[in-house]
Tab-separated table of C-alpha atoms in Angstrom:
chain	number	residue	atom	x	y	z
A	1473	MET	CA	-40.092	-41.654	-92.314
A	1474	ALA	CA	-42.105	-40.044	-89.510
A	1475	ARG	CA	-42.874	-41.528	-86.118
A	1476	THR	CA	-44.583	-40.396	-82.933
A	1477	LYS	CA	-42.980	-40.553	-79.476
A	1478	ARG	CA	-46.076	-41.274	-77.458
A	1479	SER	CA	-44.403	-41.332	-74.049
A	1480	ARG	CA	-43.022	-37.805	-74.401
A	1481	ARG	CA	-45.797	-36.388	-76.622
A	1482	ALA	CA	-43.454	-35.470	-79.460
A	1483	TYR	CA	-43.526	-36.068	-83.194
A	1484	SER	CA	-40.412	-36.372	-85.378
A	1485	ALA	CA	-40.125	-36.193	-89.161
A	1486	GLY	CA	-37.185	-36.528	-91.523
A	1487	GLU	CA	-33.870	-38.334	-91.193
A	1488	TRP	CA	-31.099	-37.922	-88.627
A	1489	GLY	CA	-28.259	-35.730	-89.893
A	1490	ARG	CA	-30.271	-34.557	-92.883
A	1491	ASN	CA	-33.674	-32.960	-92.401
A	1492	ARG	CA	-34.756	-34.054	-88.936
A	1493	VAL	CA	-37.569	-31.967	-87.427
A	1494	ARG	CA	-39.339	-32.496	-84.107
A	1495	VAL	CA	-42.482	-30.876	-82.741
A	1496	PHE	CA	-43.647	-31.003	-79.145
A	1497	PRO	CA	-45.799	-28.975	-76.732
A	1498	ASP	CA	-44.133	-26.672	-74.234
A	1499	PRO	CA	-44.527	-28.416	-70.840
A	1500	LYS	CA	-45.596	-25.173	-69.146
A	1501	THR	CA	-47.754	-23.370	-71.716
A	1502	GLY	CA	-48.794	-26.155	-74.101
A	1503	VAL	CA	-47.793	-24.027	-77.122
A	1504	MET	CA	-46.310	-26.171	-79.903
A	1505	GLN	CA	-42.554	-25.910	-80.453
A	1506	VAL	CA	-40.506	-26.981	-83.458
A	1507	GLU	CA	-36.896	-28.125	-83.050
A	1508	TRP	CA	-34.241	-28.629	-85.722
A	1509	ARG	CA	-30.475	-28.469	-86.163
A	1510	GLU	CA	-28.656	-25.812	-88.130
A	1511	ASN	CA	-24.856	-25.742	-88.517
A	1512	GLY	CA	-24.543	-28.256	-85.703
A	1513	ARG	CA	-26.608	-26.161	-83.285
A	1514	ARG	CA	-29.980	-27.220	-81.956
A	1515	LEU	CA	-32.589	-24.494	-82.474
A	1516	THR	CA	-36.155	-24.163	-81.242
A	1517	ARG	CA	-38.994	-21.874	-82.336
A	1518	SER	CA	-42.572	-21.483	-81.206
A	1519	LEU	CA	-45.311	-22.401	-83.691
A	1520	LYS	CA	-47.679	-20.100	-81.737
A	1521	HIS	CA	-50.591	-22.523	-81.543
A	1522	ARG	CA	-51.701	-25.598	-79.580
A	1523	ASP	CA	-53.138	-27.698	-82.440
A	1524	TRP	CA	-51.407	-31.112	-82.316
A	1525	ALA	CA	-52.587	-32.259	-85.769
A	1526	ARG	CA	-51.527	-28.992	-87.350
A	1527	ALA	CA	-48.111	-29.200	-85.693
A	1528	LYS	CA	-47.534	-32.730	-87.068
A	1529	LYS	CA	-48.466	-31.556	-90.553
A	1530	GLN	CA	-46.059	-28.641	-90.264
A	1531	ALA	CA	-43.286	-31.031	-89.198
A	1532	ASP	CA	-43.852	-33.166	-92.304
A	1533	GLU	CA	-43.808	-30.085	-94.532
A	1534	LEU	CA	-40.668	-28.719	-92.938
A	1535	ALA	CA	-38.870	-32.040	-93.261
A	1536	ALA	CA	-39.913	-32.383	-96.895
A	1537	GLY	CA	-38.510	-28.942	-97.623
A	1538	PHE	CA	-41.826	-27.207	-98.310
A	1539	ALA	CA	-41.006	-24.550	-95.711
A	1540	SER	CA	-38.053	-23.307	-93.707
A	1541	PRO	CA	-38.086	-23.476	-89.896
A	1542	ARG	CA	-36.640	-19.971	-89.870
A	1543	PRO	CA	-38.779	-17.246	-91.461
A	1544	ARG	CA	-37.072	-15.493	-94.343
A	1545	ASN	CA	-37.267	-12.145	-92.627
A	1546	GLU	CA	-35.782	-13.515	-89.392
A	1547	ARG	CA	-32.160	-12.545	-88.816
A	1548	GLU	CA	-29.500	-15.084	-87.983
A	1549	PRO	CA	-29.043	-15.093	-84.191
A	1550	GLU	CA	-25.924	-13.415	-82.895
A	1551	PRO	CA	-23.316	-15.960	-81.821
A	1552	LEU	CA	-23.278	-16.391	-78.048
A	1553	THR	CA	-19.969	-15.374	-76.509
A	1554	LEU	CA	-18.740	-15.939	-72.983
A	1555	GLU	CA	-18.936	-12.206	-72.301
A	1556	THR	CA	-22.560	-12.043	-73.502
A	1557	LEU	CA	-23.509	-15.058	-71.391
A	1558	PHE	CA	-21.951	-13.479	-68.295
A	1559	ASP	CA	-23.763	-10.190	-68.999
A	1560	ILE	CA	-27.122	-12.003	-69.132
A	1561	TYR	CA	-26.367	-13.950	-65.958
A	1562	ARG	CA	-25.198	-10.810	-64.117
A	1563	GLU	CA	-28.433	-8.990	-64.999
A	1564	GLU	CA	-30.893	-11.823	-64.305
A	1565	VAL	CA	-29.394	-14.117	-61.646
A	1566	THR	CA	-26.660	-12.323	-59.703
A	1567	PRO	CA	-29.031	-9.696	-58.193
A	1568	THR	CA	-30.976	-12.501	-56.466
A	1569	LYS	CA	-27.915	-13.477	-54.405
A	1570	GLY	CA	-26.448	-12.050	-51.218
A	1571	GLU	CA	-24.148	-9.035	-51.245
A	1572	HIS	CA	-20.964	-11.047	-50.657
A	1573	THR	CA	-21.876	-13.627	-53.319
A	1574	GLN	CA	-22.669	-10.888	-55.823
A	1575	ARG	CA	-19.169	-9.507	-55.404
A	1576	HIS	CA	-17.656	-12.942	-55.957
A	1577	ASP	CA	-19.770	-13.423	-59.111
A	1578	LYS	CA	-18.370	-10.240	-60.639
A	1579	VAL	CA	-14.782	-11.069	-59.695
A	1580	ALA	CA	-15.130	-14.613	-61.075
A	1581	MET	CA	-16.550	-13.318	-64.360
A	1582	ARG	CA	-13.563	-11.030	-64.845
A	1583	MET	CA	-11.167	-13.896	-64.120
A	1584	PHE	CA	-12.760	-16.292	-66.620
A	1585	LEU	CA	-12.957	-13.619	-69.314
A	1586	GLU	CA	-9.279	-12.862	-68.760
A	1587	CYS	CA	-8.348	-16.539	-68.907
A	1588	PHE	CA	-10.622	-17.742	-71.754
A	1589	GLY	CA	-11.235	-14.541	-73.737
A	1590	LYS	CA	-14.317	-12.338	-74.127
A	1591	HIS	CA	-15.277	-13.718	-77.530
A	1592	ARG	CA	-14.879	-17.383	-76.608
A	1593	ASP	CA	-17.810	-19.653	-77.530
A	1594	PRO	CA	-18.979	-21.098	-74.172
A	1595	ALA	CA	-20.246	-24.227	-75.908
A	1596	LYS	CA	-16.660	-25.044	-76.916
A	1597	LEU	CA	-15.085	-24.881	-73.467
A	1598	SER	CA	-13.159	-28.069	-72.775
A	1599	ARG	CA	-11.179	-30.019	-70.222
A	1600	ARG	CA	-8.030	-28.218	-71.396
A	1601	ASP	CA	-9.565	-24.844	-70.508
A	1602	TRP	CA	-10.649	-26.237	-67.139
A	1603	ASP	CA	-7.142	-27.485	-66.300
A	1604	ARG	CA	-5.516	-24.317	-67.623
A	1605	PHE	CA	-7.599	-22.148	-65.299
A	1606	ILE	CA	-6.745	-24.351	-62.307
A	1607	ARG	CA	-3.004	-24.048	-63.004
A	1608	ALA	CA	-3.195	-20.285	-63.543
A	1609	ARG	CA	-5.301	-19.689	-60.417
A	1610	ARG	CA	-3.041	-21.813	-58.233
A	1611	ALA	CA	0.010	-19.940	-59.493
A	1612	GLY	CA	-1.574	-16.503	-58.955
A	1613	LYS	CA	-1.518	-15.639	-62.678
A	1614	VAL	CA	-5.285	-15.057	-62.614
A	1615	GLY	CA	-7.189	-13.280	-59.865
A	1616	PRO	CA	-7.510	-9.872	-58.206
A	1617	SER	CA	-4.756	-10.433	-55.632
A	1618	GLY	CA	-2.123	-11.748	-58.008
A	1619	GLN	CA	-1.169	-14.288	-55.328
A	1620	PRO	CA	-1.384	-18.112	-55.374
A	1621	VAL	CA	-4.583	-19.453	-53.826
A	1622	ALA	CA	-5.601	-22.744	-52.241
A	1623	ASP	CA	-7.695	-25.400	-53.930
A	1624	ARG	CA	-10.742	-24.407	-51.895
A	1625	THR	CA	-10.738	-20.978	-53.557
A	1626	VAL	CA	-10.267	-22.530	-56.999
A	1627	GLN	CA	-13.150	-24.881	-56.256
A	1628	ARG	CA	-15.471	-21.987	-55.468
A	1629	ASP	CA	-14.560	-20.200	-58.711
A	1630	LEU	CA	-15.159	-23.299	-60.839
A	1631	ARG	CA	-18.460	-24.035	-59.123
A	1632	PHE	CA	-19.605	-20.584	-60.170
A	1633	LEU	CA	-18.677	-21.318	-63.789
A	1634	LEU	CA	-20.563	-24.626	-63.662
A	1635	ALA	CA	-23.600	-22.843	-62.210
A	1636	VAL	CA	-23.608	-20.345	-65.100
A	1637	LEU	CA	-23.318	-23.077	-67.740
A	1638	ASN	CA	-26.008	-25.209	-66.098
A	1639	TRP	CA	-28.316	-22.198	-65.966
A	1640	ALA	CA	-27.660	-21.418	-69.654
A	1641	ALA	CA	-28.494	-25.015	-70.600
A	1642	ARG	CA	-31.955	-24.572	-69.018
A	1643	SER	CA	-32.721	-21.014	-70.144
A	1644	ARG	CA	-34.149	-19.871	-73.462
A	1645	ASP	CA	-33.914	-16.629	-75.378
A	1646	GLU	CA	-36.835	-14.578	-76.693
A	1647	GLU	CA	-37.241	-16.948	-79.658
A	1648	GLY	CA	-37.418	-20.047	-77.476
A	1649	ARG	CA	-33.871	-21.184	-78.230
A	1650	LEU	CA	-31.731	-22.612	-75.453
A	1651	LEU	CA	-28.734	-20.439	-74.682
A	1652	LEU	CA	-26.609	-23.604	-74.606
A	1653	ASP	CA	-27.521	-27.109	-75.759
A	1654	SER	CA	-25.717	-28.540	-72.736
A	1655	ASN	CA	-23.025	-27.776	-70.192
A	1656	PRO	CA	-19.721	-28.560	-71.987
A	1657	LEU	CA	-17.906	-28.942	-68.641
A	1658	ARG	CA	-20.458	-31.177	-67.000
A	1659	GLY	CA	-18.925	-34.046	-65.031
A	1660	LEU	CA	-15.514	-32.457	-64.487
A	1661	LYS	CA	-14.358	-32.572	-60.874
A	1662	THR	CA	-13.238	-29.497	-59.002
A	1663	PRO	CA	-9.964	-29.639	-57.027
A	1664	VAL	CA	-10.354	-30.609	-53.385
A	1665	GLU	CA	-8.238	-29.291	-50.542
A	1666	LYS	CA	-6.445	-32.330	-49.125
A	1667	ASN	CA	-5.699	-30.784	-45.753
A	1668	PRO	CA	-8.005	-27.787	-45.281
A	1669	VAL	CA	-7.146	-25.410	-42.444
A	1670	ARG	CA	-10.154	-25.456	-40.104
A	1671	VAL	CA	-9.045	-24.033	-36.790
A	1672	LEU	CA	-11.238	-24.663	-33.777
A	1673	LEU	CA	-10.976	-21.971	-31.112
A	1674	ALA	CA	-10.045	-23.436	-27.743
A	1675	GLN	CA	-11.956	-22.512	-24.602
A	1676	SER	CA	-8.840	-20.953	-23.078
A	1677	GLU	CA	-8.356	-18.801	-26.198
A	1678	TYR	CA	-11.970	-17.636	-26.060
A	1679	GLU	CA	-11.623	-16.692	-22.402
A	1680	ALA	CA	-8.421	-14.767	-23.165
A	1681	LEU	CA	-10.175	-12.814	-25.925
A	1682	LEU	CA	-13.139	-12.158	-23.665
A	1683	ARG	CA	-10.904	-10.699	-20.958
A	1684	VAL	CA	-9.372	-8.127	-23.282
A	1685	SER	CA	-12.561	-7.409	-25.246
A	1686	PRO	CA	-13.494	-4.245	-23.236
A	1687	ARG	CA	-10.133	-2.745	-24.233
A	1688	VAL	CA	-10.911	-3.247	-27.912
A	1689	ASP	CA	-14.479	-1.950	-28.274
A	1690	TRP	CA	-17.804	-2.566	-26.588
A	1691	ARG	CA	-19.182	-3.736	-29.930
A	1692	PHE	CA	-16.409	-6.311	-30.210
A	1693	ARG	CA	-17.369	-7.741	-26.819
A	1694	VAL	CA	-21.040	-7.983	-27.856
A	1695	ALA	CA	-20.176	-9.637	-31.183
A	1696	LEU	CA	-17.724	-12.052	-29.518
A	1697	VAL	CA	-20.244	-13.290	-26.956
A	1698	ILE	CA	-23.093	-13.586	-29.474
A	1699	ALA	CA	-20.844	-15.529	-31.866
A	1700	HIS	CA	-19.820	-17.888	-29.067
A	1701	GLU	CA	-23.357	-18.369	-27.708
A	1702	THR	CA	-25.223	-18.715	-31.028
A	1703	GLY	CA	-22.593	-20.198	-33.370
A	1704	HIS	CA	-23.610	-17.912	-36.217
A	1705	ARG	CA	-21.447	-16.229	-38.822
A	1706	ILE	CA	-20.069	-12.813	-38.034
A	1707	GLY	CA	-21.690	-11.515	-41.249
A	1708	ALA	CA	-25.138	-12.322	-39.877
A	1709	ILE	CA	-24.286	-11.058	-36.372
A	1710	ARG	CA	-23.023	-7.646	-37.449
A	1711	GLN	CA	-26.222	-7.071	-39.477
A	1712	LEU	CA	-28.612	-7.815	-36.621
A	1713	CYS	CA	-31.132	-5.051	-35.918
A	1714	TRP	CA	-33.211	-4.507	-32.815
A	1715	PRO	CA	-36.489	-5.714	-34.412
A	1716	ASP	CA	-34.724	-9.090	-34.795
A	1717	ILE	CA	-34.238	-9.367	-31.012
A	1718	ASP	CA	-37.091	-10.442	-28.747
A	1719	MET	CA	-35.743	-9.834	-25.249
A	1720	GLU	CA	-38.879	-11.105	-23.511
A	1721	GLU	CA	-39.079	-14.402	-25.402
A	1722	LYS	CA	-35.259	-14.648	-25.533
A	1723	ILE	CA	-35.324	-15.255	-29.299
A	1724	ILE	CA	-33.188	-13.983	-32.193
A	1725	ARG	CA	-34.549	-13.924	-35.729
A	1726	TRP	CA	-31.879	-14.476	-38.368
A	1727	ARG	CA	-32.976	-12.861	-41.610
A	1728	ALA	CA	-32.569	-14.785	-44.864
A	1729	GLU	CA	-30.901	-11.850	-46.635
A	1730	ASN	CA	-28.155	-11.786	-43.986
A	1731	GLU	CA	-27.492	-15.536	-44.062
A	1732	LYS	CA	-25.028	-17.043	-46.520
A	1733	THR	CA	-27.433	-19.919	-47.198
A	1734	GLY	CA	-30.523	-17.703	-47.390
A	1735	TYR	CA	-32.056	-19.706	-44.531
A	1736	GLU	CA	-34.283	-17.625	-42.257
A	1737	HIS	CA	-34.760	-19.093	-38.787
A	1738	ARG	CA	-35.218	-18.268	-35.109
A	1739	THR	CA	-33.081	-19.482	-32.234
A	1740	PRO	CA	-33.240	-19.118	-28.445
A	1741	VAL	CA	-30.350	-17.358	-26.728
A	1742	THR	CA	-28.525	-17.875	-23.471
A	1743	SER	CA	-28.363	-15.553	-20.477
A	1744	GLU	CA	-24.788	-14.575	-21.455
A	1745	ALA	CA	-25.991	-13.395	-24.850
A	1746	LEU	CA	-28.916	-11.514	-23.316
A	1747	ALA	CA	-26.558	-9.726	-20.932
A	1748	VAL	CA	-24.394	-8.298	-23.732
A	1749	LEU	CA	-27.494	-7.440	-25.768
A	1750	GLU	CA	-28.822	-5.413	-22.843
A	1751	GLU	CA	-25.467	-3.647	-22.657
A	1752	ALA	CA	-25.656	-2.893	-26.392
A	1753	ARG	CA	-29.170	-1.509	-25.934
A	1754	ARG	CA	-27.980	0.883	-23.249
A	1755	ARG	CA	-25.124	2.129	-25.408
A	1756	ASN	CA	-27.169	2.387	-28.604
A	1757	PRO	CA	-30.779	3.309	-27.774
A	1758	GLY	CA	-33.082	4.137	-30.655
A	1759	VAL	CA	-36.395	3.478	-32.340
A	1760	GLY	CA	-36.970	1.539	-35.534
A	1761	ASP	CA	-34.661	-0.629	-37.598
A	1762	ILE	CA	-31.531	0.373	-35.663
A	1763	PRO	CA	-28.498	-1.976	-35.866
A	1764	VAL	CA	-27.372	-3.770	-32.719
A	1765	LEU	CA	-23.741	-3.113	-33.698
A	1766	PRO	CA	-23.700	0.343	-35.305
A	1767	ALA	CA	-20.783	1.711	-37.284
A	1768	PRO	CA	-18.630	4.134	-35.239
A	1769	ARG	CA	-19.351	7.089	-37.526
A	1770	ASP	CA	-22.920	6.270	-38.554
A	1771	SER	CA	-25.278	4.828	-35.967
A	1772	SER	CA	-27.842	3.989	-38.647
A	1773	ALA	CA	-25.445	1.617	-40.473
A	1774	CYS	CA	-24.111	-1.761	-39.381
A	1775	VAL	CA	-20.461	-2.157	-38.507
A	1776	GLY	CA	-18.348	-3.153	-41.515
A	1777	ARG	CA	-16.549	-6.422	-42.273
A	1778	SER	CA	-13.068	-4.941	-42.232
A	1779	LEU	CA	-13.585	-3.347	-38.833
A	1780	VAL	CA	-14.698	-6.548	-37.094
A	1781	ARG	CA	-11.669	-8.290	-38.628
A	1782	ASP	CA	-9.393	-5.544	-37.290
A	1783	TRP	CA	-10.983	-5.915	-33.843
A	1784	TRP	CA	-10.224	-9.633	-33.847
A	1785	GLU	CA	-6.576	-9.119	-34.758
A	1786	ARG	CA	-6.157	-6.425	-32.111
A	1787	ALA	CA	-7.759	-8.661	-29.480
A	1788	GLU	CA	-5.382	-11.513	-30.354
A	1789	THR	CA	-2.434	-9.181	-29.829
A	1790	LEU	CA	-3.758	-7.894	-26.506
A	1791	ALA	CA	-4.490	-11.439	-25.332
A	1792	GLY	CA	-0.967	-12.568	-26.197
A	1793	LEU	CA	-2.151	-15.222	-28.639
A	1794	GLU	CA	0.374	-16.236	-31.269
A	1795	PRO	CA	-0.922	-15.605	-34.804
A	1796	LYS	CA	-2.425	-18.742	-36.318
A	1797	ARG	CA	-3.688	-19.069	-39.885
A	1798	GLY	CA	-7.396	-19.846	-39.902
A	1799	ARG	CA	-8.114	-18.623	-36.384
A	1800	GLY	CA	-10.784	-15.977	-36.730
A	1801	TRP	CA	-14.480	-15.409	-36.275
A	1802	HIS	CA	-15.334	-18.663	-38.029
A	1803	SER	CA	-13.329	-20.662	-35.501
A	1804	LEU	CA	-16.034	-19.726	-32.981
A	1805	ARG	CA	-18.620	-21.349	-35.255
A	1806	ARG	CA	-16.593	-24.573	-35.268
A	1807	LYS	CA	-16.257	-24.372	-31.487
A	1808	PHE	CA	-20.028	-24.054	-31.147
A	1809	ALA	CA	-20.663	-27.153	-33.284
A	1810	SER	CA	-17.996	-29.156	-31.462
A	1811	ASP	CA	-19.253	-28.128	-28.014
A	1812	LEU	CA	-22.625	-29.636	-28.944
A	1813	MET	CA	-21.144	-32.908	-30.150
A	1814	ASP	CA	-23.370	-34.949	-27.822
A	1815	GLN	CA	-26.578	-33.321	-29.119
A	1816	PRO	CA	-28.640	-34.615	-32.070
A	1817	LEU	CA	-27.437	-33.209	-35.385
A	1818	LYS	CA	-30.914	-31.874	-36.135
A	1819	VAL	CA	-30.730	-29.738	-33.012
A	1820	VAL	CA	-27.207	-28.508	-33.819
A	1821	CYS	CA	-28.252	-27.556	-37.364
A	1822	GLN	CA	-31.258	-25.612	-36.132
A	1823	LEU	CA	-29.287	-23.735	-33.481
A	1824	GLY	CA	-26.390	-22.805	-35.743
A	1825	GLY	CA	-28.361	-22.170	-38.927
A	1826	TRP	CA	-26.925	-25.047	-40.968
A	1827	LYS	CA	-29.135	-26.469	-43.705
A	1828	THR	CA	-27.625	-29.953	-43.798
A	1829	ALA	CA	-26.042	-32.202	-41.201
A	1830	GLN	CA	-23.387	-33.252	-43.715
A	1831	THR	CA	-21.865	-29.770	-43.625
A	1832	VAL	CA	-21.640	-29.896	-39.833
A	1833	LEU	CA	-19.959	-33.301	-39.871
A	1834	GLN	CA	-17.490	-32.524	-42.648
A	1835	CYS	CA	-16.483	-28.945	-41.862
A	1836	TYR	CA	-17.379	-27.962	-38.298
A	1837	GLN	CA	-17.488	-30.680	-35.685
A	1838	ARG	CA	-14.185	-32.020	-34.420
A	1839	ALA	CA	-13.656	-34.207	-31.392
A	1840	ASP	CA	-10.955	-33.130	-28.955
A	1841	GLU	CA	-8.663	-35.435	-26.986
A	1842	ASN	CA	-10.922	-35.475	-23.922
A	1843	GLN	CA	-13.915	-36.573	-25.979
A	1844	LEU	CA	-11.880	-39.333	-27.620
A	1845	ARG	CA	-10.652	-40.620	-24.256
A	1846	LYS	CA	-14.180	-40.489	-22.856
A	1847	ALA	CA	-15.428	-42.571	-25.779
A	1848	LEU	CA	-12.727	-45.200	-25.147
A	1849	GLU	CA	-13.578	-45.317	-21.427
A	1850	THR	CA	-17.242	-45.817	-22.297
A	1851	ARG	CA	-16.313	-48.677	-24.601
A	1852	ARG	CA	-14.171	-50.279	-21.875
A	1853	SER	CA	-17.021	-50.061	-19.340
A	1854	ILE	CA	-19.399	-51.729	-21.793
A	1855	HIS	CA	-17.088	-54.712	-22.237
A	1856	ALA	CA	-16.416	-54.886	-18.500
């Protein structure tokens, strides 16, 4: 028995589990598509026309067995493996991401292939595979370092896997077939760090680092002040170029390709930041797209990630600060958000380059003891 789904503009013929066939127009092109199931897999093929009446007639014929949805000369599609799916994703999606995220994509792919197997059918991944990866990653049995990792790292890896499967469930091959009917791991929860280490740099610690900064490197001093005054990530700061700096208008343009979130924006800067920028300009004069913080051996390239990390560790030693896990460049970003606790969240997000206020509240802002006491005093004065 055939029936028409008027609300979705689709026509179905045949019986469920036997010879069910459905035709519908492609929502973007209007070309008629035919959908059927073969060996438990949902397949789709273009009918290469836009005639609704003709498509309905073809559906009836296909369901009655007068024709086969798959042409006789068409080869059986190659089974999709996890390795093949990752190869497609790496070629089509990964290049659109930032440099750091691209590296993580490739590392994550190797980990999942090692854990699940190259020839694994991605449509058959299950909760057992999900839990097995979590146990192996926590124990350090999977991963480039070979060391146990925290739940936050495991969460990032699993979110990548979910992103790949979600993308495959929305993407079609050259014949119009979905790469995956659905995400087999949809709805599973990633592990959450119960007590994440989010160190907030104290004002006294910042001042101690600032005092010893000239002994480390002039570039370290510039980066330290800019990080403190703008609240931006060190990855975006070290890739600043002079065309991004407007000294007259006192504005910095943060390029989308240098931001983790891909959010391009402009922020005003303080006099302290302008002072170190002027110092950097004197030390590194040049014309064109010259980096503000050039690499020591190549003035045309930006300073590298490992070097700015080494600078931080050396400065901590010179300042006499005891090593503390989590205290690094990002602790300046948390300090910036917390220093602006009394400002509207919209303003804080715009200044620091955050896309959502929820991120600021959950991960960056933290009230200190003085702020808590001030709030209690305010409450007491209201009641008085």
